[in-house]
């Protein structure tokens, strides 16, 4: 008995026998298919910058892009986003447009969480209740750096307290379920309200809704969030800055250096203090700084050639026997100021953090605001690099100075 074979059956039979391959990590074919899809998406301009292969860098004065920055993490980020969309059964483009990377951790946007809860079919549309509790003073703890040590202090902030809860009706049981209450007082105590550029101070009701929606999703629909927090929560926890590849990061060393420079700035004399009292206070501070400067310069002979010197009256500035020599610009006449070039030379010639700090004491005496800001930024960079080098190299070696014959 013969079997009839047609040309149409020969054409369709190989395709019908091919296995069905879905993007994923289960097999080589699935993994290659996922990478092919990711390579297609990284060249799209509809995706956020963390998923694009090239992002705009420098622009000319007309707004045209003159330089493109390559994102080496674009392909891997797209593969992870495709895997998440496959596990959740969601559209890949929707996942990428609502998934942000903060300090290496993916975070959902709050709008997506509300949309996912409303679209999952288990609950009624999410609703919010906000009550105004009135004005109050709330104490909170703030952290600052002093003498390279982390310290805390308690301050009070005046707020108009509001409390919000998110609720919905579970369709299977008909019960009303609610999220934990979130208030402005909680935002102050947790440190969300007092951060620089915080939206809690300008959009408090919106932030209350976003935070309660996040709490609701974590408690009643954790499979939708997949253990991820919202991008607003991540930004409330850390001081983050956006990078060229779309990721958010924080520079702890720069924060510490800024705090150190702020502490070194001399405070202005109160209005009720006379000129004589102000000069006495400056002279006492000068007497305290002069021995430290002399000790630092003695430990590093190279500083003698690069120390900034101001040209003043020789008779007025000559050190008398038994008295400390005046620091450049610290006790000089008001019309004489330091030369920024000499201060910069002293900063660059410093070999240790102590000598660098002594050189930074002359920064407030520079009259030119632009030069003072530029040298302050230079001091921050040098101090950060010296501190990092000291941490990598362990204990700092002391330089031996040969005694004079």
mmCIF file of C-alpha atoms in Angstrom:
data_model
loop_
_atom_site.group_PDB
_atom_site.id
_atom_site.type_symbol
_atom_site.label_atom_id
_atom_site.label_comp_id
_atom_site.label_asym_id
_atom_site.label_seq_id
_atom_site.Cartn_x
_atom_site.Cartn_y
_atom_site.Cartn_z
ATOM 1 C CA UNK A 1 0.000 0.000 0.000
ATOM 2 C CA UNK A 2 1.455 3.259 -1.075
ATOM 3 C CA UNK A 3 1.163 6.632 0.741
ATOM 4 C CA UNK A 4 0.468 9.726 -1.312
ATOM 5 C CA UNK A 5 2.770 12.655 -0.636
ATOM 6 C CA UNK A 6 2.079 16.113 -1.952
ATOM 7 C CA UNK A 7 4.376 19.112 -2.354
ATOM 8 C CA UNK A 8 2.304 21.088 0.153
ATOM 9 C CA UNK A 9 2.795 18.416 2.831
ATOM 10 C CA UNK A 10 6.546 18.423 2.240
ATOM 11 C CA UNK A 11 6.654 22.189 2.757
ATOM 12 C CA UNK A 12 4.645 22.276 5.974
ATOM 13 C CA UNK A 13 5.909 19.112 7.636
ATOM 14 C CA UNK A 14 9.352 20.415 8.757
ATOM 15 C CA UNK A 15 7.792 23.522 10.296
ATOM 16 C CA UNK A 16 5.175 21.471 12.125
ATOM 17 C CA UNK A 17 7.828 19.209 13.604
ATOM 18 C CA UNK A 18 9.953 22.083 14.912
ATOM 19 C CA UNK A 19 9.739 22.489 18.712
ATOM 20 C CA UNK A 20 8.075 25.565 20.151
ATOM 21 C CA UNK A 21 10.772 27.814 21.643
ATOM 22 C CA UNK A 22 9.879 30.610 24.082
ATOM 23 C CA UNK A 23 12.339 33.238 25.322
ATOM 24 C CA UNK A 24 13.881 32.263 28.644
ATOM 25 C CA UNK A 25 16.865 30.691 30.393
ATOM 26 C CA UNK A 26 15.745 27.049 30.179
ATOM 27 C CA UNK A 27 17.632 26.056 27.032
ATOM 28 C CA UNK A 28 20.202 27.366 24.592
ATOM 29 C CA UNK A 29 17.566 28.103 21.966
ATOM 30 C CA UNK A 30 15.419 30.025 24.486
ATOM 31 C CA UNK A 31 18.379 32.050 25.690
ATOM 32 C CA UNK A 32 19.473 32.930 22.147
ATOM 33 C CA UNK A 33 15.925 33.937 21.246
ATOM 34 C CA UNK A 34 15.778 36.239 24.279
ATOM 35 C CA UNK A 35 19.058 37.881 23.280
ATOM 36 C CA UNK A 36 17.754 38.437 19.735
ATOM 37 C CA UNK A 37 14.690 40.184 21.130
ATOM 38 C CA UNK A 38 16.871 42.266 23.476
ATOM 39 C CA UNK A 39 19.148 43.385 20.620
ATOM 40 C CA UNK A 40 16.086 44.581 18.747
ATOM 41 C CA UNK A 41 14.835 46.600 21.720
ATOM 42 C CA UNK A 42 18.105 48.293 22.763
ATOM 43 C CA UNK A 43 18.101 50.304 19.517
ATOM 44 C CA UNK A 44 14.597 51.657 20.141
ATOM 45 C CA UNK A 45 14.145 55.272 21.237
ATOM 46 C CA UNK A 46 10.905 54.417 23.067
ATOM 47 C CA UNK A 47 12.731 52.762 25.976
ATOM 48 C CA UNK A 48 14.225 54.531 29.015
ATOM 49 C CA UNK A 49 17.914 55.386 28.888
ATOM 50 C CA UNK A 50 18.976 52.434 31.086
ATOM 51 C CA UNK A 51 17.838 50.026 28.314
ATOM 52 C CA UNK A 52 19.162 51.897 25.277
ATOM 53 C CA UNK A 53 22.520 50.996 23.766
ATOM 54 C CA UNK A 54 23.441 54.633 23.042
ATOM 55 C CA UNK A 55 22.307 57.685 24.991
ATOM 56 C CA UNK A 56 22.765 61.349 24.012
ATOM 57 C CA UNK A 57 25.787 63.003 25.601
ATOM 58 C CA UNK A 58 27.109 66.442 24.639
ATOM 59 C CA UNK A 59 24.931 68.866 22.699
ATOM 60 C CA UNK A 60 25.712 72.035 20.794
ATOM 61 C CA UNK A 61 24.091 75.392 21.456
ATOM 62 C CA UNK A 62 21.251 74.505 19.079
ATOM 63 C CA UNK A 63 20.349 71.337 20.995
ATOM 64 C CA UNK A 64 21.771 68.910 18.446
ATOM 65 C CA UNK A 65 23.522 65.849 19.872
ATOM 66 C CA UNK A 66 27.253 65.895 19.049
ATOM 67 C CA UNK A 67 28.346 62.901 21.145
ATOM 68 C CA UNK A 68 26.686 59.608 22.065
ATOM 69 C CA UNK A 69 27.516 57.607 25.198
ATOM 70 C CA UNK A 70 27.424 53.814 24.943
ATOM 71 C CA UNK A 71 25.614 51.933 27.694
ATOM 72 C CA UNK A 72 27.411 48.590 28.289
ATOM 73 C CA UNK A 73 24.547 47.312 30.473
ATOM 74 C CA UNK A 74 21.770 47.813 27.915
ATOM 75 C CA UNK A 75 21.648 44.221 26.616
ATOM 76 C CA UNK A 76 21.730 42.605 30.063
ATOM 77 C CA UNK A 77 19.117 45.023 31.422
ATOM 78 C CA UNK A 78 16.787 44.221 28.526
ATOM 79 C CA UNK A 79 17.256 40.463 29.057
ATOM 80 C CA UNK A 80 16.328 40.805 32.746
ATOM 81 C CA UNK A 81 13.302 42.958 31.896
ATOM 82 C CA UNK A 82 12.144 40.417 29.294
ATOM 83 C CA UNK A 83 12.444 37.619 31.844
ATOM 84 C CA UNK A 84 10.404 39.614 34.388
ATOM 85 C CA UNK A 85 7.688 40.371 31.833
ATOM 86 C CA UNK A 86 7.504 36.684 30.889
ATOM 87 C CA UNK A 87 7.110 35.566 34.517
ATOM 88 C CA UNK A 88 4.482 38.237 35.193
ATOM 89 C CA UNK A 89 2.611 37.778 31.929
ATOM 90 C CA UNK A 90 2.954 41.494 31.180
ATOM 91 C CA UNK A 91 3.956 43.373 28.081
ATOM 92 C CA UNK A 92 7.779 43.830 27.852
ATOM 93 C CA UNK A 93 7.537 47.469 26.786
ATOM 94 C CA UNK A 94 5.265 48.276 29.727
ATOM 95 C CA UNK A 95 7.698 46.641 32.156
ATOM 96 C CA UNK A 96 10.704 48.527 30.781
ATOM 97 C CA UNK A 97 8.933 51.882 30.860
ATOM 98 C CA UNK A 98 8.052 51.449 34.532
ATOM 99 C CA UNK A 99 11.147 49.679 35.887
ATOM 100 C CA UNK A 100 13.945 51.913 37.163
ATOM 101 C CA UNK A 101 17.400 51.022 38.465
ATOM 102 C CA UNK A 102 18.384 52.730 41.747
ATOM 103 C CA UNK A 103 21.778 51.798 43.243
ATOM 104 C CA UNK A 104 21.804 48.561 41.235
ATOM 105 C CA UNK A 105 18.327 47.512 42.415
ATOM 106 C CA UNK A 106 15.284 47.548 40.107
ATOM 107 C CA UNK A 107 12.339 49.585 41.384
ATOM 108 C CA UNK A 108 8.777 49.981 40.131
ATOM 109 C CA UNK A 109 7.055 53.278 39.502
ATOM 110 C CA UNK A 110 4.094 53.888 41.805
ATOM 111 C CA UNK A 111 1.725 54.437 38.869
ATOM 112 C CA UNK A 112 2.511 50.957 37.574
ATOM 113 C CA UNK A 113 1.805 49.385 40.979
ATOM 114 C CA UNK A 114 -1.626 51.042 41.121
ATOM 115 C CA UNK A 115 -2.353 49.926 37.544
ATOM 116 C CA UNK A 116 -1.230 46.351 38.293
ATOM 117 C CA UNK A 117 -3.465 46.133 41.377
ATOM 118 C CA UNK A 118 -6.454 47.513 39.484
ATOM 119 C CA UNK A 119 -5.877 45.179 36.522
ATOM 120 C CA UNK A 120 -5.183 41.917 38.335
ATOM 121 C CA UNK A 121 -8.913 41.175 38.755
ATOM 122 C CA UNK A 122 -8.725 40.184 42.434
ATOM 123 C CA UNK A 123 -9.730 43.556 43.885
ATOM 124 C CA UNK A 124 -12.005 46.444 43.168
ATOM 125 C CA UNK A 125 -10.270 49.633 41.952
ATOM 126 C CA UNK A 126 -7.894 50.979 44.586
ATOM 127 C CA UNK A 127 -9.244 53.923 46.598
ATOM 128 C CA UNK A 128 -7.614 56.303 49.093
ATOM 129 C CA UNK A 129 -8.821 58.072 52.236
ATOM 130 C CA UNK A 130 -6.987 61.182 53.478
ATOM 131 C CA UNK A 131 -7.685 62.954 56.781
ATOM 132 C CA UNK A 132 -6.191 66.263 57.924
ATOM 133 C CA UNK A 133 -5.025 66.057 61.561
ATOM 134 C CA UNK A 134 -3.865 69.673 62.004
ATOM 135 C CA UNK A 135 -0.616 71.502 62.596
ATOM 136 C CA UNK A 136 2.070 70.127 64.897
ATOM 137 C CA UNK A 137 5.812 70.121 65.625
ATOM 138 C CA UNK A 138 7.503 66.802 64.951
ATOM 139 C CA UNK A 139 11.023 66.011 66.242
ATOM 140 C CA UNK A 140 13.333 64.126 63.937
ATOM 141 C CA UNK A 141 16.932 62.990 64.031
ATOM 142 C CA UNK A 142 19.396 64.253 61.447
ATOM 143 C CA UNK A 143 22.899 62.971 60.764
ATOM 144 C CA UNK A 144 25.965 65.118 60.143
ATOM 145 C CA UNK A 145 29.748 64.709 60.022
ATOM 146 C CA UNK A 146 32.087 66.410 62.465
ATOM 147 C CA UNK A 147 35.819 65.665 62.809
ATOM 148 C CA UNK A 148 35.377 62.692 60.446
ATOM 149 C CA UNK A 149 32.830 61.184 62.838
ATOM 150 C CA UNK A 150 29.155 60.563 62.202
ATOM 151 C CA UNK A 151 26.914 62.269 64.752
ATOM 152 C CA UNK A 152 23.179 62.856 65.190
ATOM 153 C CA UNK A 153 21.092 65.690 66.552
ATOM 154 C CA UNK A 154 17.363 66.213 67.097
ATOM 155 C CA UNK A 155 15.473 69.066 65.436
ATOM 156 C CA UNK A 156 11.813 70.089 65.171
ATOM 157 C CA UNK A 157 9.878 70.719 61.961
ATOM 158 C CA UNK A 158 6.433 72.339 61.655
ATOM 159 C CA UNK A 159 3.965 70.412 59.469
ATOM 160 C CA UNK A 160 0.278 70.118 58.687
ATOM 161 C CA UNK A 161 -0.207 66.460 59.517
ATOM 162 C CA UNK A 162 -2.284 64.262 57.206
ATOM 163 C CA UNK A 163 -2.915 60.519 57.286
ATOM 164 C CA UNK A 164 -3.823 58.303 54.328
ATOM 165 C CA UNK A 165 -4.876 54.680 53.801
ATOM 166 C CA UNK A 166 -5.409 52.727 50.570
ATOM 167 C CA UNK A 167 -8.324 50.291 50.470
ATOM 168 C CA UNK A 168 -10.119 47.965 48.098
ATOM 169 C CA UNK A 169 -12.767 45.236 48.203
ATOM 170 C CA UNK A 170 -11.580 41.663 47.688
ATOM 171 C CA UNK A 171 -13.911 40.192 45.067
ATOM 172 C CA UNK A 172 -13.658 36.611 46.312
ATOM 173 C CA UNK A 173 -14.701 37.346 49.904
ATOM 174 C CA UNK A 174 -16.318 40.775 49.607
ATOM 175 C CA UNK A 175 -14.210 42.030 52.533
ATOM 176 C CA UNK A 176 -12.711 45.501 52.634
ATOM 177 C CA UNK A 177 -8.942 45.360 53.025
ATOM 178 C CA UNK A 178 -6.792 48.350 53.941
ATOM 179 C CA UNK A 179 -3.128 49.273 53.798
ATOM 180 C CA UNK A 180 -1.146 50.492 56.818
ATOM 181 C CA UNK A 181 -1.723 54.173 57.525
ATOM 182 C CA UNK A 182 0.933 56.611 56.305
ATOM 183 C CA UNK A 183 1.124 60.150 57.699
ATOM 184 C CA UNK A 184 3.249 63.241 57.228
ATOM 185 C CA UNK A 185 4.580 62.691 60.750
ATOM 186 C CA UNK A 186 5.818 59.258 59.673
ATOM 187 C CA UNK A 187 7.515 60.832 56.653
ATOM 188 C CA UNK A 188 9.321 63.301 58.934
ATOM 189 C CA UNK A 189 10.472 60.657 61.415
ATOM 190 C CA UNK A 190 11.662 58.351 58.627
ATOM 191 C CA UNK A 191 13.633 61.175 57.009
ATOM 192 C CA UNK A 192 11.615 61.290 53.776
ATOM 193 C CA UNK A 193 10.204 64.774 54.381
ATOM 194 C CA UNK A 194 13.473 66.580 55.170
ATOM 195 C CA UNK A 195 15.604 65.358 52.254
ATOM 196 C CA UNK A 196 16.846 67.886 49.696
ATOM 197 C CA UNK A 197 14.329 68.263 46.874
ATOM 198 C CA UNK A 198 11.785 66.026 48.602
ATOM 199 C CA UNK A 199 8.346 65.923 46.983
ATOM 200 C CA UNK A 200 6.792 65.376 50.415
ATOM 201 C CA UNK A 201 7.016 69.120 51.048
ATOM 202 C CA UNK A 202 5.318 70.172 47.790
ATOM 203 C CA UNK A 203 3.138 67.166 46.778
ATOM 204 C CA UNK A 204 2.280 65.597 50.119
ATOM 205 C CA UNK A 205 -1.088 64.096 49.133
ATOM 206 C CA UNK A 206 0.330 62.500 45.985
ATOM 207 C CA UNK A 207 3.220 60.991 47.933
ATOM 208 C CA UNK A 208 0.816 59.687 50.591
ATOM 209 C CA UNK A 209 -1.187 57.864 47.917
ATOM 210 C CA UNK A 210 1.936 56.440 46.288
ATOM 211 C CA UNK A 211 3.335 55.118 49.556
ATOM 212 C CA UNK A 212 0.078 53.535 50.748
ATOM 213 C CA UNK A 213 -0.382 51.886 47.327
ATOM 214 C CA UNK A 214 3.088 50.385 47.664
ATOM 215 C CA UNK A 215 2.276 49.057 51.152
ATOM 216 C CA UNK A 216 -1.028 47.621 49.881
ATOM 217 C CA UNK A 217 0.702 45.792 47.028
ATOM 218 C CA UNK A 218 3.422 44.371 49.284
ATOM 219 C CA UNK A 219 0.851 42.958 51.725
ATOM 220 C CA UNK A 220 -1.963 41.674 49.491
ATOM 221 C CA UNK A 221 -0.403 41.192 46.026
ATOM 222 C CA UNK A 222 3.334 40.555 46.487
ATOM 223 C CA UNK A 223 3.455 38.450 43.325
ATOM 224 C CA UNK A 224 2.776 41.611 41.299
ATOM 225 C CA UNK A 225 5.668 43.550 42.830
ATOM 226 C CA UNK A 226 8.019 40.533 42.840
ATOM 227 C CA UNK A 227 9.728 41.819 45.971
ATOM 228 C CA UNK A 228 10.696 45.168 44.444
ATOM 229 C CA UNK A 229 10.173 48.564 46.048
ATOM 230 C CA UNK A 230 9.013 51.732 44.329
ATOM 231 C CA UNK A 231 11.413 54.266 42.853
ATOM 232 C CA UNK A 232 10.030 56.918 45.237
ATOM 233 C CA UNK A 233 10.936 54.720 48.207
ATOM 234 C CA UNK A 234 14.457 54.190 46.880
ATOM 235 C CA UNK A 235 14.999 57.925 46.367
ATOM 236 C CA UNK A 236 13.683 58.681 49.878
ATOM 237 C CA UNK A 237 16.232 56.324 51.407
ATOM 238 C CA UNK A 238 19.365 57.647 49.645
ATOM 239 C CA UNK A 239 20.667 60.850 48.085
ATOM 240 C CA UNK A 240 20.694 59.741 44.462
ATOM 241 C CA UNK A 241 21.910 61.391 41.278
ATOM 242 C CA UNK A 242 21.107 60.290 37.731
ATOM 243 C CA UNK A 243 23.949 59.021 35.569
ATOM 244 C CA UNK A 244 24.315 59.145 31.778
ATOM 245 C CA UNK A 245 23.103 55.534 31.464
ATOM 246 C CA UNK A 246 19.902 56.236 33.428
ATOM 247 C CA UNK A 247 20.999 54.637 36.693
ATOM 248 C CA UNK A 248 20.878 56.466 40.022
ATOM 249 C CA UNK A 249 23.887 56.486 42.356
ATOM 250 C CA UNK A 250 25.241 58.293 45.435
ATOM 251 C CA UNK A 251 28.771 59.507 46.256
ATOM 252 C CA UNK A 252 29.378 59.130 49.988
ATOM 253 C CA UNK A 253 32.932 60.507 49.862
ATOM 254 C CA UNK A 254 31.737 63.718 48.233
ATOM 255 C CA UNK A 255 29.058 64.174 50.902
ATOM 256 C CA UNK A 256 31.673 63.796 53.635
ATOM 257 C CA UNK A 257 34.040 66.245 51.941
ATOM 258 C CA UNK A 258 31.275 68.833 51.561
ATOM 259 C CA UNK A 259 30.409 68.476 55.235
ATOM 260 C CA UNK A 260 34.070 68.938 56.194
ATOM 261 C CA UNK A 261 34.408 72.107 54.119
ATOM 262 C CA UNK A 262 31.148 73.518 55.519
ATOM 263 C CA UNK A 263 32.426 73.006 59.049
ATOM 264 C CA UNK A 264 35.693 74.793 58.255
ATOM 265 C CA UNK A 265 33.995 77.957 56.992
ATOM 266 C CA UNK A 266 34.282 80.715 59.670
ATOM 267 C CA UNK A 267 30.978 82.022 60.934
ATOM 268 C CA UNK A 268 30.283 85.743 60.649
ATOM 269 C CA UNK A 269 30.374 87.825 63.817
ATOM 270 C CA UNK A 270 26.961 88.711 65.276
ATOM 271 C CA UNK A 271 25.687 92.228 64.718
ATOM 272 C CA UNK A 272 25.827 93.157 68.409
ATOM 273 C CA UNK A 273 29.571 92.420 68.739
ATOM 274 C CA UNK A 274 31.901 95.414 68.470
ATOM 275 C CA UNK A 275 34.875 95.621 66.131
ATOM 276 C CA UNK A 276 37.293 95.324 69.043
ATOM 277 C CA UNK A 277 35.646 92.101 70.263
ATOM 278 C CA UNK A 278 35.642 90.696 66.733
ATOM 279 C CA UNK A 279 39.371 91.400 66.308
ATOM 280 C CA UNK A 280 40.107 89.803 69.675
ATOM 281 C CA UNK A 281 38.224 86.671 68.641
ATOM 282 C CA UNK A 282 40.103 86.483 65.326
ATOM 283 C CA UNK A 283 43.437 86.940 67.109
ATOM 284 C CA UNK A 284 42.598 84.098 69.531
ATOM 285 C CA UNK A 285 41.685 81.809 66.648
ATOM 286 C CA UNK A 286 44.914 82.789 64.888
ATOM 287 C CA UNK A 287 46.978 81.870 67.948
ATOM 288 C CA UNK A 288 45.314 78.428 67.996
ATOM 289 C CA UNK A 289 45.938 77.759 64.286
ATOM 290 C CA UNK A 290 49.537 78.991 64.074
ATOM 291 C CA UNK A 291 51.161 76.163 66.147
ATOM 292 C CA UNK A 292 49.262 73.516 64.145
ATOM 293 C CA UNK A 293 50.416 75.072 60.875
ATOM 294 C CA UNK A 294 54.004 75.240 62.039
ATOM 295 C CA UNK A 295 53.925 71.570 63.074
ATOM 296 C CA UNK A 296 52.427 70.506 59.744
ATOM 297 C CA UNK A 297 54.999 72.467 57.750
ATOM 298 C CA UNK A 298 57.812 70.985 59.834
ATOM 299 C CA UNK A 299 56.640 67.469 58.936
ATOM 300 C CA UNK A 300 56.827 68.335 55.217
ATOM 301 C CA UNK A 301 59.758 70.554 54.169
ATOM 302 C CA UNK A 302 58.320 70.888 50.641
ATOM 303 C CA UNK A 303 55.645 73.203 52.002
ATOM 304 C CA UNK A 304 58.173 75.945 52.789
ATOM 305 C CA UNK A 305 58.697 76.769 49.132
ATOM 306 C CA UNK A 306 55.004 76.727 48.164
ATOM 307 C CA UNK A 307 53.384 78.431 51.166
ATOM 308 C CA UNK A 308 51.280 81.466 50.201
ATOM 309 C CA UNK A 309 52.735 84.799 51.331
ATOM 310 C CA UNK A 310 51.068 88.205 51.255
ATOM 311 C CA UNK A 311 52.950 91.412 50.692
ATOM 312 C CA UNK A 312 52.324 93.661 53.696
ATOM 313 C CA UNK A 313 54.189 96.225 55.732
ATOM 314 C CA UNK A 314 57.358 94.556 56.996
ATOM 315 C CA UNK A 315 57.391 96.514 60.219
ATOM 316 C CA UNK A 316 53.777 95.648 61.013
ATOM 317 C CA UNK A 317 54.078 91.942 60.175
ATOM 318 C CA UNK A 318 57.532 91.217 61.577
ATOM 319 C CA UNK A 319 57.337 88.634 64.364
ATOM 320 C CA UNK A 320 58.566 90.008 67.687
ATOM 321 C CA UNK A 321 60.564 87.777 70.059
ATOM 322 C CA UNK A 322 58.257 85.446 71.982
ATOM 323 C CA UNK A 323 55.269 86.015 69.663
ATOM 324 C CA UNK A 324 53.710 83.839 66.982
ATOM 325 C CA UNK A 325 54.220 84.906 63.360
ATOM 326 C CA UNK A 326 50.983 86.016 61.697
ATOM 327 C CA UNK A 327 49.331 83.674 59.209
ATOM 328 C CA UNK A 328 48.955 85.019 55.662
ATOM 329 C CA UNK A 329 45.617 86.749 55.494
ATOM 330 C CA UNK A 330 44.478 85.703 58.983
ATOM 331 C CA UNK A 331 45.658 88.713 60.938
ATOM 332 C CA UNK A 332 46.679 91.034 58.122
ATOM 333 C CA UNK A 333 44.982 94.257 57.234
ATOM 334 C CA UNK A 334 41.561 94.029 55.669
ATOM 335 C CA UNK A 335 42.715 95.546 52.391
ATOM 336 C CA UNK A 336 45.259 92.770 51.820
ATOM 337 C CA UNK A 337 44.020 89.389 50.561
ATOM 338 C CA UNK A 338 45.666 86.123 49.584
ATOM 339 C CA UNK A 339 46.858 85.337 46.088
ATOM 340 C CA UNK A 340 44.708 82.446 44.740
ATOM 341 C CA UNK A 341 47.657 81.076 42.745
ATOM 342 C CA UNK A 342 49.762 80.701 45.881
ATOM 343 C CA UNK A 343 46.919 79.039 47.777
ATOM 344 C CA UNK A 344 46.437 76.607 44.890
ATOM 345 C CA UNK A 345 50.160 75.825 44.887
ATOM 346 C CA UNK A 346 50.031 75.031 48.599
ATOM 347 C CA UNK A 347 46.986 72.771 48.134
ATOM 348 C CA UNK A 348 48.592 70.808 45.308
ATOM 349 C CA UNK A 349 51.896 70.469 47.168
ATOM 350 C CA UNK A 350 50.278 68.949 50.270
ATOM 351 C CA UNK A 351 51.273 65.332 50.844
ATOM 352 C CA UNK A 352 49.092 64.520 53.872
ATOM 353 C CA UNK A 353 45.510 65.244 54.893
ATOM 354 C CA UNK A 354 46.631 67.330 57.889
ATOM 355 C CA UNK A 355 48.795 69.616 55.762
ATOM 356 C CA UNK A 356 45.978 69.885 53.200
ATOM 357 C CA UNK A 357 43.522 70.930 55.934
ATOM 358 C CA UNK A 358 45.912 73.631 57.144
ATOM 359 C CA UNK A 359 46.235 74.964 53.602
ATOM 360 C CA UNK A 360 42.438 75.004 53.283
ATOM 361 C CA UNK A 361 42.238 77.421 56.216
ATOM 362 C CA UNK A 362 43.321 80.194 53.821
ATOM 363 C CA UNK A 363 40.374 79.680 51.446
ATOM 364 C CA UNK A 364 37.961 82.089 53.250
ATOM 365 C CA UNK A 365 40.558 84.903 52.866
ATOM 366 C CA UNK A 366 40.335 84.852 49.048
ATOM 367 C CA UNK A 367 38.305 87.866 47.879
ATOM 368 C CA UNK A 368 37.352 86.528 44.433
ATOM 369 C CA UNK A 369 34.236 84.364 44.810
ATOM 370 C CA UNK A 370 34.896 82.358 41.638
ATOM 371 C CA UNK A 371 38.473 81.547 42.651
ATOM 372 C CA UNK A 372 37.386 80.665 46.178
ATOM 373 C CA UNK A 373 34.723 78.268 44.913
ATOM 374 C CA UNK A 374 37.147 76.716 42.422
ATOM 375 C CA UNK A 375 39.823 76.131 45.054
ATOM 376 C CA UNK A 376 37.254 74.791 47.510
ATOM 377 C CA UNK A 377 36.213 72.212 44.909
ATOM 378 C CA UNK A 378 39.905 71.386 44.342
ATOM 379 C CA UNK A 379 40.369 70.900 48.083
ATOM 380 C CA UNK A 380 37.411 68.492 48.186
ATOM 381 C CA UNK A 381 38.855 66.404 45.340
ATOM 382 C CA UNK A 382 42.342 66.263 46.848
ATOM 383 C CA UNK A 383 41.053 65.351 50.294
ATOM 384 C CA UNK A 384 38.788 62.613 48.915
ATOM 385 C CA UNK A 385 41.655 61.072 46.926
ATOM 386 C CA UNK A 386 44.052 61.256 49.894
ATOM 387 C CA UNK A 387 41.514 59.653 52.214
ATOM 388 C CA UNK A 388 40.828 56.840 49.727
ATOM 389 C CA UNK A 389 44.564 56.254 49.227
ATOM 390 C CA UNK A 390 45.119 56.117 52.976
ATOM 391 C CA UNK A 391 42.328 53.551 53.370
ATOM 392 C CA UNK A 392 43.780 51.376 50.608
ATOM 393 C CA UNK A 393 47.329 51.571 51.873
ATOM 394 C CA UNK A 394 46.552 51.048 55.562
ATOM 395 C CA UNK A 395 48.303 53.180 58.115
ATOM 396 C CA UNK A 396 50.038 56.317 56.857
ATOM 397 C CA UNK A 397 53.816 56.245 56.940
ATOM 398 C CA UNK A 398 55.506 59.112 58.711
ATOM 399 C CA UNK A 399 58.192 60.925 56.818
ATOM 400 C CA UNK A 400 61.581 61.085 58.515
ATOM 401 C CA UNK A 401 63.207 64.505 58.634
ATOM 402 C CA UNK A 402 66.983 64.657 59.014
ATOM 403 C CA UNK A 403 68.108 66.727 61.970
ATOM 404 C CA UNK A 404 70.174 69.792 61.114
ATOM 405 C CA UNK A 405 73.917 69.399 61.663
#
